[in-house]
Short mmCIF file of C-alpha atoms in Angstrom, two decimals:
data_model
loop_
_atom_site.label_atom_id
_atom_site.label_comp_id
_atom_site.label_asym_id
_atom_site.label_seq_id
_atom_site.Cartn_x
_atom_site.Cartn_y
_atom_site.Cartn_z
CA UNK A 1 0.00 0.00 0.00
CA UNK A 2 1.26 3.31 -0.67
CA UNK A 3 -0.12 6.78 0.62
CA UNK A 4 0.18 9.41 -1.82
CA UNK A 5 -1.50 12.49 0.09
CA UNK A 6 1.21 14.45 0.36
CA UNK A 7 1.99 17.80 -0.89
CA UNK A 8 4.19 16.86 -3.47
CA UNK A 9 2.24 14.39 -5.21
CA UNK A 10 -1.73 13.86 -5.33
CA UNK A 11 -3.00 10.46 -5.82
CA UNK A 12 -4.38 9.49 -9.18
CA UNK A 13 -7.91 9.72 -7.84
CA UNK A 14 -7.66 13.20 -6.84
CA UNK A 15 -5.01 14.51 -10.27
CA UNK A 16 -8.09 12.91 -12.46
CA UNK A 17 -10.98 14.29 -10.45
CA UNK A 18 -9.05 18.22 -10.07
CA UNK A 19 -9.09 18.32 -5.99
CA UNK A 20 -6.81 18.31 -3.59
CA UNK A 21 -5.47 15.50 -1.82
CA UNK A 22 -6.17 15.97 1.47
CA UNK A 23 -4.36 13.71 3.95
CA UNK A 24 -6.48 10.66 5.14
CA UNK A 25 -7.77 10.60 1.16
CA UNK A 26 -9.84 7.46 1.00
CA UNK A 27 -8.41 7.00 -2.47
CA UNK A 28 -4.87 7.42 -1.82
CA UNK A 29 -3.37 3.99 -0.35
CA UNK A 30 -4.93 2.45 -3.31
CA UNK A 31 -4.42 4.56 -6.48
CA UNK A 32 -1.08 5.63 -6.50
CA UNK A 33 -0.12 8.67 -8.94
CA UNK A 34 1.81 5.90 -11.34
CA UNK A 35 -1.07 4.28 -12.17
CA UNK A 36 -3.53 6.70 -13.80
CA UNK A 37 -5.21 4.41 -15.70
CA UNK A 38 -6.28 2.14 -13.02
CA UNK A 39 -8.65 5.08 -11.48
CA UNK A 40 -9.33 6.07 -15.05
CA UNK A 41 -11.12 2.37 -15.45
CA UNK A 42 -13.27 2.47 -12.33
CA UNK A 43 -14.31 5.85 -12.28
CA UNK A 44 -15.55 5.10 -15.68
CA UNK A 45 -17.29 2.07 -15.21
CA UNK A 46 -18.33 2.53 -11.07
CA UNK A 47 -17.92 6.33 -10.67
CA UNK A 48 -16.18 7.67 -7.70
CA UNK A 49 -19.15 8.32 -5.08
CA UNK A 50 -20.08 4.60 -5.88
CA UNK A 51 -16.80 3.49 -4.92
CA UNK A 52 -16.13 5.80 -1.56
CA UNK A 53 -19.72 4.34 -0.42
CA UNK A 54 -18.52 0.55 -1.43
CA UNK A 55 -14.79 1.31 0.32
CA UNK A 56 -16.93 3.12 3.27
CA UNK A 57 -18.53 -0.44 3.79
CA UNK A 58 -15.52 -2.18 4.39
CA UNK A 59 -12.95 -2.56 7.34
CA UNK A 60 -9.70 -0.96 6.11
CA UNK A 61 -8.10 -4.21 6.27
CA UNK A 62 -10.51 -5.47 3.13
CA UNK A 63 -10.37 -2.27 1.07
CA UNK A 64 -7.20 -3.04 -1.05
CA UNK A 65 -8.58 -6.38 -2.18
CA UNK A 66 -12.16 -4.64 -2.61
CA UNK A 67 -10.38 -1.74 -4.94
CA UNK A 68 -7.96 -4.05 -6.78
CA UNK A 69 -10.72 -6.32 -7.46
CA UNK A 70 -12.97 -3.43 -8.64
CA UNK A 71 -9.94 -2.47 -10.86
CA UNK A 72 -10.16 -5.71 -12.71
CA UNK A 73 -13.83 -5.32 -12.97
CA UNK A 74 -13.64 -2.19 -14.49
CA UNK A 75 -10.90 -2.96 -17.02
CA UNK A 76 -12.76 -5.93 -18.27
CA UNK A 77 -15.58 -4.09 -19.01
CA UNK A 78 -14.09 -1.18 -20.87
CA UNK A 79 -12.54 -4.10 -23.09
CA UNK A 80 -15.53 -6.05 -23.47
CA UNK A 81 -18.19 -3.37 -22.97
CA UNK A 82 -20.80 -6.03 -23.60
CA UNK A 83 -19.46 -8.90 -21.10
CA UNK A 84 -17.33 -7.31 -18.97
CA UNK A 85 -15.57 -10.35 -16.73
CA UNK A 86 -18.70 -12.55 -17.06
CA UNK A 87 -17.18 -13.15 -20.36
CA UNK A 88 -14.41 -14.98 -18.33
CA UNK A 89 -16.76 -16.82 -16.06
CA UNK A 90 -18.91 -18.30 -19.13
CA UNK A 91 -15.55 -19.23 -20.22
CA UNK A 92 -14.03 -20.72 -17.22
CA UNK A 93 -17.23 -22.67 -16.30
CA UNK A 94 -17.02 -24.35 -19.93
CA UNK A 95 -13.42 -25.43 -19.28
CA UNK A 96 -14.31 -26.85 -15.60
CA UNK A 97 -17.48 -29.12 -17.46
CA UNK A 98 -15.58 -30.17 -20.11
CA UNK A 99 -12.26 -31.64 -17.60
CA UNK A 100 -15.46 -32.83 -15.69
CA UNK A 101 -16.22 -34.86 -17.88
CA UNK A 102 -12.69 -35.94 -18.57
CA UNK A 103 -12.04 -36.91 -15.35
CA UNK A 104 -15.19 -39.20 -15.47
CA UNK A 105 -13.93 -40.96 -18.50
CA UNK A 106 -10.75 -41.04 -16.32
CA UNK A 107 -12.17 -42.72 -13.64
CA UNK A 108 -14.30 -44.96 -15.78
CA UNK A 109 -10.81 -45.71 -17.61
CA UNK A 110 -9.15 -46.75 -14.14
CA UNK A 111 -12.20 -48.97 -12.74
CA UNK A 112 -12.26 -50.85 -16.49
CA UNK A 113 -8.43 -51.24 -16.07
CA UNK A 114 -8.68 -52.45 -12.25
CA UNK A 115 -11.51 -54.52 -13.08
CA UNK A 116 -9.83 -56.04 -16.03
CA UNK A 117 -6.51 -56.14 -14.65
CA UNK A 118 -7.27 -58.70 -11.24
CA UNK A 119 -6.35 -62.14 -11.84
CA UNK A 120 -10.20 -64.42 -12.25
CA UNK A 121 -8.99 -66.84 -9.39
CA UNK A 122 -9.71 -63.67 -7.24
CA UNK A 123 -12.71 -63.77 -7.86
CA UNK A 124 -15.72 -65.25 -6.13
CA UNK A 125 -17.06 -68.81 -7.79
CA UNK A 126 -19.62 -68.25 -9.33
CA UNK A 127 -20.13 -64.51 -8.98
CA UNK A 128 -20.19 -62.75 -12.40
CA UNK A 129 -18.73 -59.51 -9.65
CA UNK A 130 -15.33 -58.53 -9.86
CA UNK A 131 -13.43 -58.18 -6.60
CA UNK A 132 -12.47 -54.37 -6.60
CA UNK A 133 -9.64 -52.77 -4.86
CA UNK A 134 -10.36 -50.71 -1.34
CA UNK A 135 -7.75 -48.03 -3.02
CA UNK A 136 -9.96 -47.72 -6.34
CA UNK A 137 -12.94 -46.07 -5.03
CA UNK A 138 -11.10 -43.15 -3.54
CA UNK A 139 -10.58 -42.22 -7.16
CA UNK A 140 -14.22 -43.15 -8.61
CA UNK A 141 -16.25 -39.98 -6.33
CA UNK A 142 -16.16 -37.13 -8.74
CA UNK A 143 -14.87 -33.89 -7.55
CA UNK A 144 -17.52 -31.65 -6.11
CA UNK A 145 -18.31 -28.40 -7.64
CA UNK A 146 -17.65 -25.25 -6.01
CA UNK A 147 -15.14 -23.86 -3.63
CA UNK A 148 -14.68 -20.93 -1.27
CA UNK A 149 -11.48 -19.37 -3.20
CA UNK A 150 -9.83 -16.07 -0.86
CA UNK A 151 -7.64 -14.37 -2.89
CA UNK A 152 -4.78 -13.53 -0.59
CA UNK A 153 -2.27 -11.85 -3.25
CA UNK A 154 -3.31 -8.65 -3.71
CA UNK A 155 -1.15 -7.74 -7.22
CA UNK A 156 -2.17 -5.02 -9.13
CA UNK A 157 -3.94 -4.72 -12.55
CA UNK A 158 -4.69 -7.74 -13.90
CA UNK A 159 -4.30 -9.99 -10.83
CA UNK A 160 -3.53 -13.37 -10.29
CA UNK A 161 -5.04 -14.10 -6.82
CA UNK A 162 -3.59 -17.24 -5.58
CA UNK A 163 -5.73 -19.27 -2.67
CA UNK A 164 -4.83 -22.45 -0.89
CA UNK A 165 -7.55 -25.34 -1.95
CA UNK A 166 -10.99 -24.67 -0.52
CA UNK A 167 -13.58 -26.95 1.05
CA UNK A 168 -16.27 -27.37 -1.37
CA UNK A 169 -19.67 -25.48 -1.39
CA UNK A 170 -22.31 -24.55 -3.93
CA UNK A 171 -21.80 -21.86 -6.21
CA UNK A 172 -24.26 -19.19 -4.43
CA UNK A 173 -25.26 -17.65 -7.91
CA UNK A 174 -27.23 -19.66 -10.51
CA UNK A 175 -25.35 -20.46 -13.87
CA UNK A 176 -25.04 -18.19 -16.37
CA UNK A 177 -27.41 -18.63 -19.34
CA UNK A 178 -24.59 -18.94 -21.78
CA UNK A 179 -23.96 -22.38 -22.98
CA UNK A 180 -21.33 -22.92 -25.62
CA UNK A 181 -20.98 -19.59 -26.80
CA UNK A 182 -21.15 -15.55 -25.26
CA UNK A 183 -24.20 -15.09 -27.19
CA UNK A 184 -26.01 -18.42 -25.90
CA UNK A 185 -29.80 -17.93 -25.14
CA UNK A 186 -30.65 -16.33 -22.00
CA UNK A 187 -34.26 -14.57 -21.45
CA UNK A 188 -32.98 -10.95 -21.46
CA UNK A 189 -33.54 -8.15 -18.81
CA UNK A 190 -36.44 -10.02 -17.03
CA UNK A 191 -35.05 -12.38 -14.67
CA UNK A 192 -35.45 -12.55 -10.97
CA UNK A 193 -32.09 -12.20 -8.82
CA UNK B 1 -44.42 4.43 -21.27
CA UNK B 2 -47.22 5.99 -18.81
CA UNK B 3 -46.88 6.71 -15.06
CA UNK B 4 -48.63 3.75 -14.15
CA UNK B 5 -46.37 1.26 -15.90
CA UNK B 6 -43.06 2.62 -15.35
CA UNK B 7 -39.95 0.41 -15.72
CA UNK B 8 -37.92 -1.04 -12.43
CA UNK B 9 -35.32 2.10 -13.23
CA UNK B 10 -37.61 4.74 -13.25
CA UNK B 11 -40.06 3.76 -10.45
CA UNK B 12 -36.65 3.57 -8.24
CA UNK B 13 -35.53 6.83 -10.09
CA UNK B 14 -39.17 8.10 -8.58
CA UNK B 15 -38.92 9.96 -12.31
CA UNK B 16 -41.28 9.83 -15.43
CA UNK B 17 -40.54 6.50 -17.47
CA UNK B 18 -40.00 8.16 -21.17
CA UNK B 19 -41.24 6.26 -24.23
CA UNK B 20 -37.98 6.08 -25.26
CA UNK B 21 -36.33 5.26 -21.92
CA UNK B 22 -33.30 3.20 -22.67
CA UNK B 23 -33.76 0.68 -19.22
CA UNK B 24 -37.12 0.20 -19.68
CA UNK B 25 -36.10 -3.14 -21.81
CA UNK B 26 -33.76 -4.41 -19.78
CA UNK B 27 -35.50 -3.67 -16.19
CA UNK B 28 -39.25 -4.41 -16.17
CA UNK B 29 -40.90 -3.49 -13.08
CA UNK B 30 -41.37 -6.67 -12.22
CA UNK B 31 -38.10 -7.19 -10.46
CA UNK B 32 -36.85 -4.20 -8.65
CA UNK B 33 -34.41 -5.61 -6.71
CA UNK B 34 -32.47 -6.45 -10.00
CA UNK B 35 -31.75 -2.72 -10.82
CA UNK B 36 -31.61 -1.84 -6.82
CA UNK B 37 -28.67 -3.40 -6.99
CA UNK B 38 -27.27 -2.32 -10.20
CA UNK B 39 -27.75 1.54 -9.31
CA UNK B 40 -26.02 0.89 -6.23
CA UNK B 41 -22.93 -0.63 -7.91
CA UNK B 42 -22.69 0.93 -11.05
CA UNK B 43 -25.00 4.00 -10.83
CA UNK B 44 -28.00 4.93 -13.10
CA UNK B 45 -25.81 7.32 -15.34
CA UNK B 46 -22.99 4.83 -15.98
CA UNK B 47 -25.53 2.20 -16.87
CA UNK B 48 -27.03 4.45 -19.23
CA UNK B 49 -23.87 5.55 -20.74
CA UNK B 50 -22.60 1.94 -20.93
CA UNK B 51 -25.64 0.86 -22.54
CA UNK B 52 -25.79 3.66 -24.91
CA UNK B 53 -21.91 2.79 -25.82
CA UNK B 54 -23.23 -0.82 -26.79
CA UNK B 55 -25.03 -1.48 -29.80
CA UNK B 56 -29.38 -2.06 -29.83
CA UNK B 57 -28.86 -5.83 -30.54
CA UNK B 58 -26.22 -6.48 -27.94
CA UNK B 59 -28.26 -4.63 -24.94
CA UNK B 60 -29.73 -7.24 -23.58
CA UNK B 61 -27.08 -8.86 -22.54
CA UNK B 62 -24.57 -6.38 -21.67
CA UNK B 63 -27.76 -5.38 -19.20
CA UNK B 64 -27.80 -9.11 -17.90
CA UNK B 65 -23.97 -9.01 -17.40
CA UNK B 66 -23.78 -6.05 -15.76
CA UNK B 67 -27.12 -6.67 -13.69
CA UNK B 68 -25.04 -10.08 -12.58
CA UNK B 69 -22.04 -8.08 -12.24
CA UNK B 70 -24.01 -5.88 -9.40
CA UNK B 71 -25.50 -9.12 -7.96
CA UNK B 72 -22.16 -10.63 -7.48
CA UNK B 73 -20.47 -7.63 -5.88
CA UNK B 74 -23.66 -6.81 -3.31
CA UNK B 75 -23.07 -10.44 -2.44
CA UNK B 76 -19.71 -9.90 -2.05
CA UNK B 77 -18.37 -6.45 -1.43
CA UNK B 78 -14.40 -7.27 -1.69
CA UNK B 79 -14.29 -9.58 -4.31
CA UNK B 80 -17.69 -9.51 -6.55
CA UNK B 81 -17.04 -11.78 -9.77
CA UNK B 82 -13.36 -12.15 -9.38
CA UNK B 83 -14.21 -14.36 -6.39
CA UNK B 84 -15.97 -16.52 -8.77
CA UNK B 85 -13.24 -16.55 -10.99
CA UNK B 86 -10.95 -17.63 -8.21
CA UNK B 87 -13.11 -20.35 -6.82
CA UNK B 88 -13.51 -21.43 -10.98
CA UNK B 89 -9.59 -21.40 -12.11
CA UNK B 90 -9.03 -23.76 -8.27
CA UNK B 91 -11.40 -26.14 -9.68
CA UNK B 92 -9.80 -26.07 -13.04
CA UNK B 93 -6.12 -26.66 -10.96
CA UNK B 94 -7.48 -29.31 -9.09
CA UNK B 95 -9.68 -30.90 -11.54
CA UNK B 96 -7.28 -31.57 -13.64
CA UNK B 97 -4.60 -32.73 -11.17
CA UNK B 98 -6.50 -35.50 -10.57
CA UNK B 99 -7.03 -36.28 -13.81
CA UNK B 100 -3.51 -36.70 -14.04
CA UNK B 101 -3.19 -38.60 -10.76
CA UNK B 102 -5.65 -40.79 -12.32
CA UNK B 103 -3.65 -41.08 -15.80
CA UNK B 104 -0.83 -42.07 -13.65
CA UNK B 105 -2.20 -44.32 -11.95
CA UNK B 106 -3.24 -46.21 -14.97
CA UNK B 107 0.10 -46.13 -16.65
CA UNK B 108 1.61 -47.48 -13.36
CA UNK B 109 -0.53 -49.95 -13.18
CA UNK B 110 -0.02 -51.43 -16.94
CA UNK B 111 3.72 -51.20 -16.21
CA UNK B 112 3.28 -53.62 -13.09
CA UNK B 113 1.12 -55.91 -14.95
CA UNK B 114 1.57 -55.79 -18.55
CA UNK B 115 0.78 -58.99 -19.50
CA UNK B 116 -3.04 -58.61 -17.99
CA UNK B 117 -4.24 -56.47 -20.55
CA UNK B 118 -3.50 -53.87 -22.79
CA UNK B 119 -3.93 -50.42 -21.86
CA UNK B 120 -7.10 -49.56 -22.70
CA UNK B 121 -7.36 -47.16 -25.57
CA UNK B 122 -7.78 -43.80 -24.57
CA UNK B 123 -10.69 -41.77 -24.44
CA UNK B 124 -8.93 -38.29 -24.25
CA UNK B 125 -5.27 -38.29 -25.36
CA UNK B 126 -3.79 -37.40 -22.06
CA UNK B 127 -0.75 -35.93 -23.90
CA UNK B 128 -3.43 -33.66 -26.14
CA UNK B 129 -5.46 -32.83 -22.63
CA UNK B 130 -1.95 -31.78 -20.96
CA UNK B 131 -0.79 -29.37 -23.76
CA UNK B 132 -4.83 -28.42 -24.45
CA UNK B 133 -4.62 -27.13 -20.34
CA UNK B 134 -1.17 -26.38 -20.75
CA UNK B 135 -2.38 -23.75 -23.72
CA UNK B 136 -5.23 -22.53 -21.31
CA UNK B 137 -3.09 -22.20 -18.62
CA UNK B 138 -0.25 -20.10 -21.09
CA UNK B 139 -3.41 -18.07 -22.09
CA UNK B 140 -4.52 -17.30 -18.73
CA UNK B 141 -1.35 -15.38 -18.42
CA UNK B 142 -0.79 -14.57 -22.00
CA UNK B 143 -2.30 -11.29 -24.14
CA UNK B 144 -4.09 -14.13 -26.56
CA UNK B 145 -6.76 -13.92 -23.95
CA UNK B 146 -8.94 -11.35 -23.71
CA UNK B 147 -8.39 -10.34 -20.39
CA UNK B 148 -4.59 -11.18 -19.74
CA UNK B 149 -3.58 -11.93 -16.28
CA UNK B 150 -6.38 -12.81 -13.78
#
């Protein structure tokens, strides 16, 4: 974090919006003069009130994570003005179903290989059942879906958060209504949230 | 658009609801909640301009993106969508570690008994799904993707 309200050098909140950066600037720890761009982004897309009242909300200790993932936000949607960083969900979500289903086919690979690979005399007499391995059905449970993910690096502009593996829960938002492609059929501005 | 059937946007707005209002498509009175939370995010005068930046035919669902957008972050005030997109690439990591746990496993297991049956022929080439993911992976920090780093 860096403070930039001093006298020699306003932060880039306060050089784009013409005022004086006063010392305890809300803005300042988090938009440093180098990066003018980075303000530039989410007073475009969120406008500066909107993002005092969001930063207002949080304990200080949350606000550089809140403002450098509002940064991302914004830059995403002044490339894609249409889908913004949804564009990279719909995406993401199609790459976790499809190694879903790869990792089924992996599984069903291993169980046919176990199954196939067990001497007969194992066997029971008589029983048309296969004898399978304790250590084989660890692998057969598919993966849940979902995780709690806290991004704990905190990197600026464009961001790669990194987060140690989280227990599973269910996605809390429903899935998008995108299937193969960004322009998938959905049902418009009508939806209940 | 009379006074008595003003969109979501306008009835919040506590403003006339124009013929011509460019939210009325995209936030029908009948969920309110929907652009409650997008004015508190974004702000009515962004979304306009944003949706006025956009061409007719692609509206909709810049509205829908940005309405989920809004959703995600009132849910979430640090993190918004880039949580999901967190909790989404640790699937992807993890997901596909096992698959290749899995893959292991298998060739292990042919090496200790190679005379019980062939290897079964495989439904993904593992060597195609490695450099496939490796490629994803090399775009996820790459330019080639649309949004870089994240």
């Amino acid at each position: 974090m860096s403070s930039s309200s001093s006298y020699n050098s306003p932060c880039a909140a306060c050089k784009f919006l013409r005022r004086k950066c006063m010392p305890g600037c809300i803005f300042s720890p988090y938009f440093p003069p180098e990066e003018p761009q980075k303000f530039a982004n989410v007073h475009k897309i969120f406008g500066a009130s909107n993002v005092t009242k969001l930063l207002n909300e949080l304990p200080p200790h949350q606000r550089e994570d809140a403002v450098n993932s509002l940064a991302y936000e914004a830059e995403a949607r002044v490339r894609d003005p249409v889908y913004g960083c949804v564009g990279a969900i719909s995406f993401l979500q199609r790459q976790v179903q499809r190694l879903q289903k790869e990792l089924d086919t992996a599984n069903a690979d291993l169980v046919r290989y176990a199954c196939n690979e067990i001497p007969s005399s194992a066997a029971i007499p008589g029983s048309n059942n296969p004898v399978q391995p304790a250590t084989l059905r660890q692998r057969v449970a598919p993966l849940e879906f979902g995780g709690v993910g806290r991004p704990i690096g905190n990197e600026v502009g464009g961001a790669f958060y990194q987060a140690p593996l989280p227990p599973p829960y269910p996605l809390p938002y429903p899935p998008l209504p995108w299937s193969d492609s960004f322009g998938g059929d959905f049902n418009g501005g009508g939806g209940n949230i | 658009m009379s006074s008595f059937s003003r969109c979501a946007a306008c009835k919040y707005l506590r403003r006339k609801c124009p013929q011509d209002c460019i939210l009325a498509p995209y936030f029908p009175s009948s969920n309110p909640q929907r652009f409650a939370c997008v004015h508190k995010i974004f702000g009515a005068s962004n979304v306009t301009k944003m949706l006025q930046q956009v061409p007719v035919h692609l509206r909709a669902e810049a509205a829908e993106c940005i309405s989920y957008e809004a959703i995600a972050r009132v849910q979430d005030p640090v993190y918004g969508c880039v949580g999901i997109i967190t909790q989404l690439q640790q699937q992807i990591i993890q997901i596909h570690s096992e698959i290749m746990k899995i893959k292991g496993d298998i060739i292990t297991h042919h090496s200790a008994h190679p005379q019980h049956q062939p290897l079964p022929p495989p439904q993904g080439d593992p060597c195609r799904s490695i450099s496939i993911h490796q490629q994803e992976q090399d775009n996820f920090q790459s330019d080639e993707h649309p949004f870089g780093n994240f």
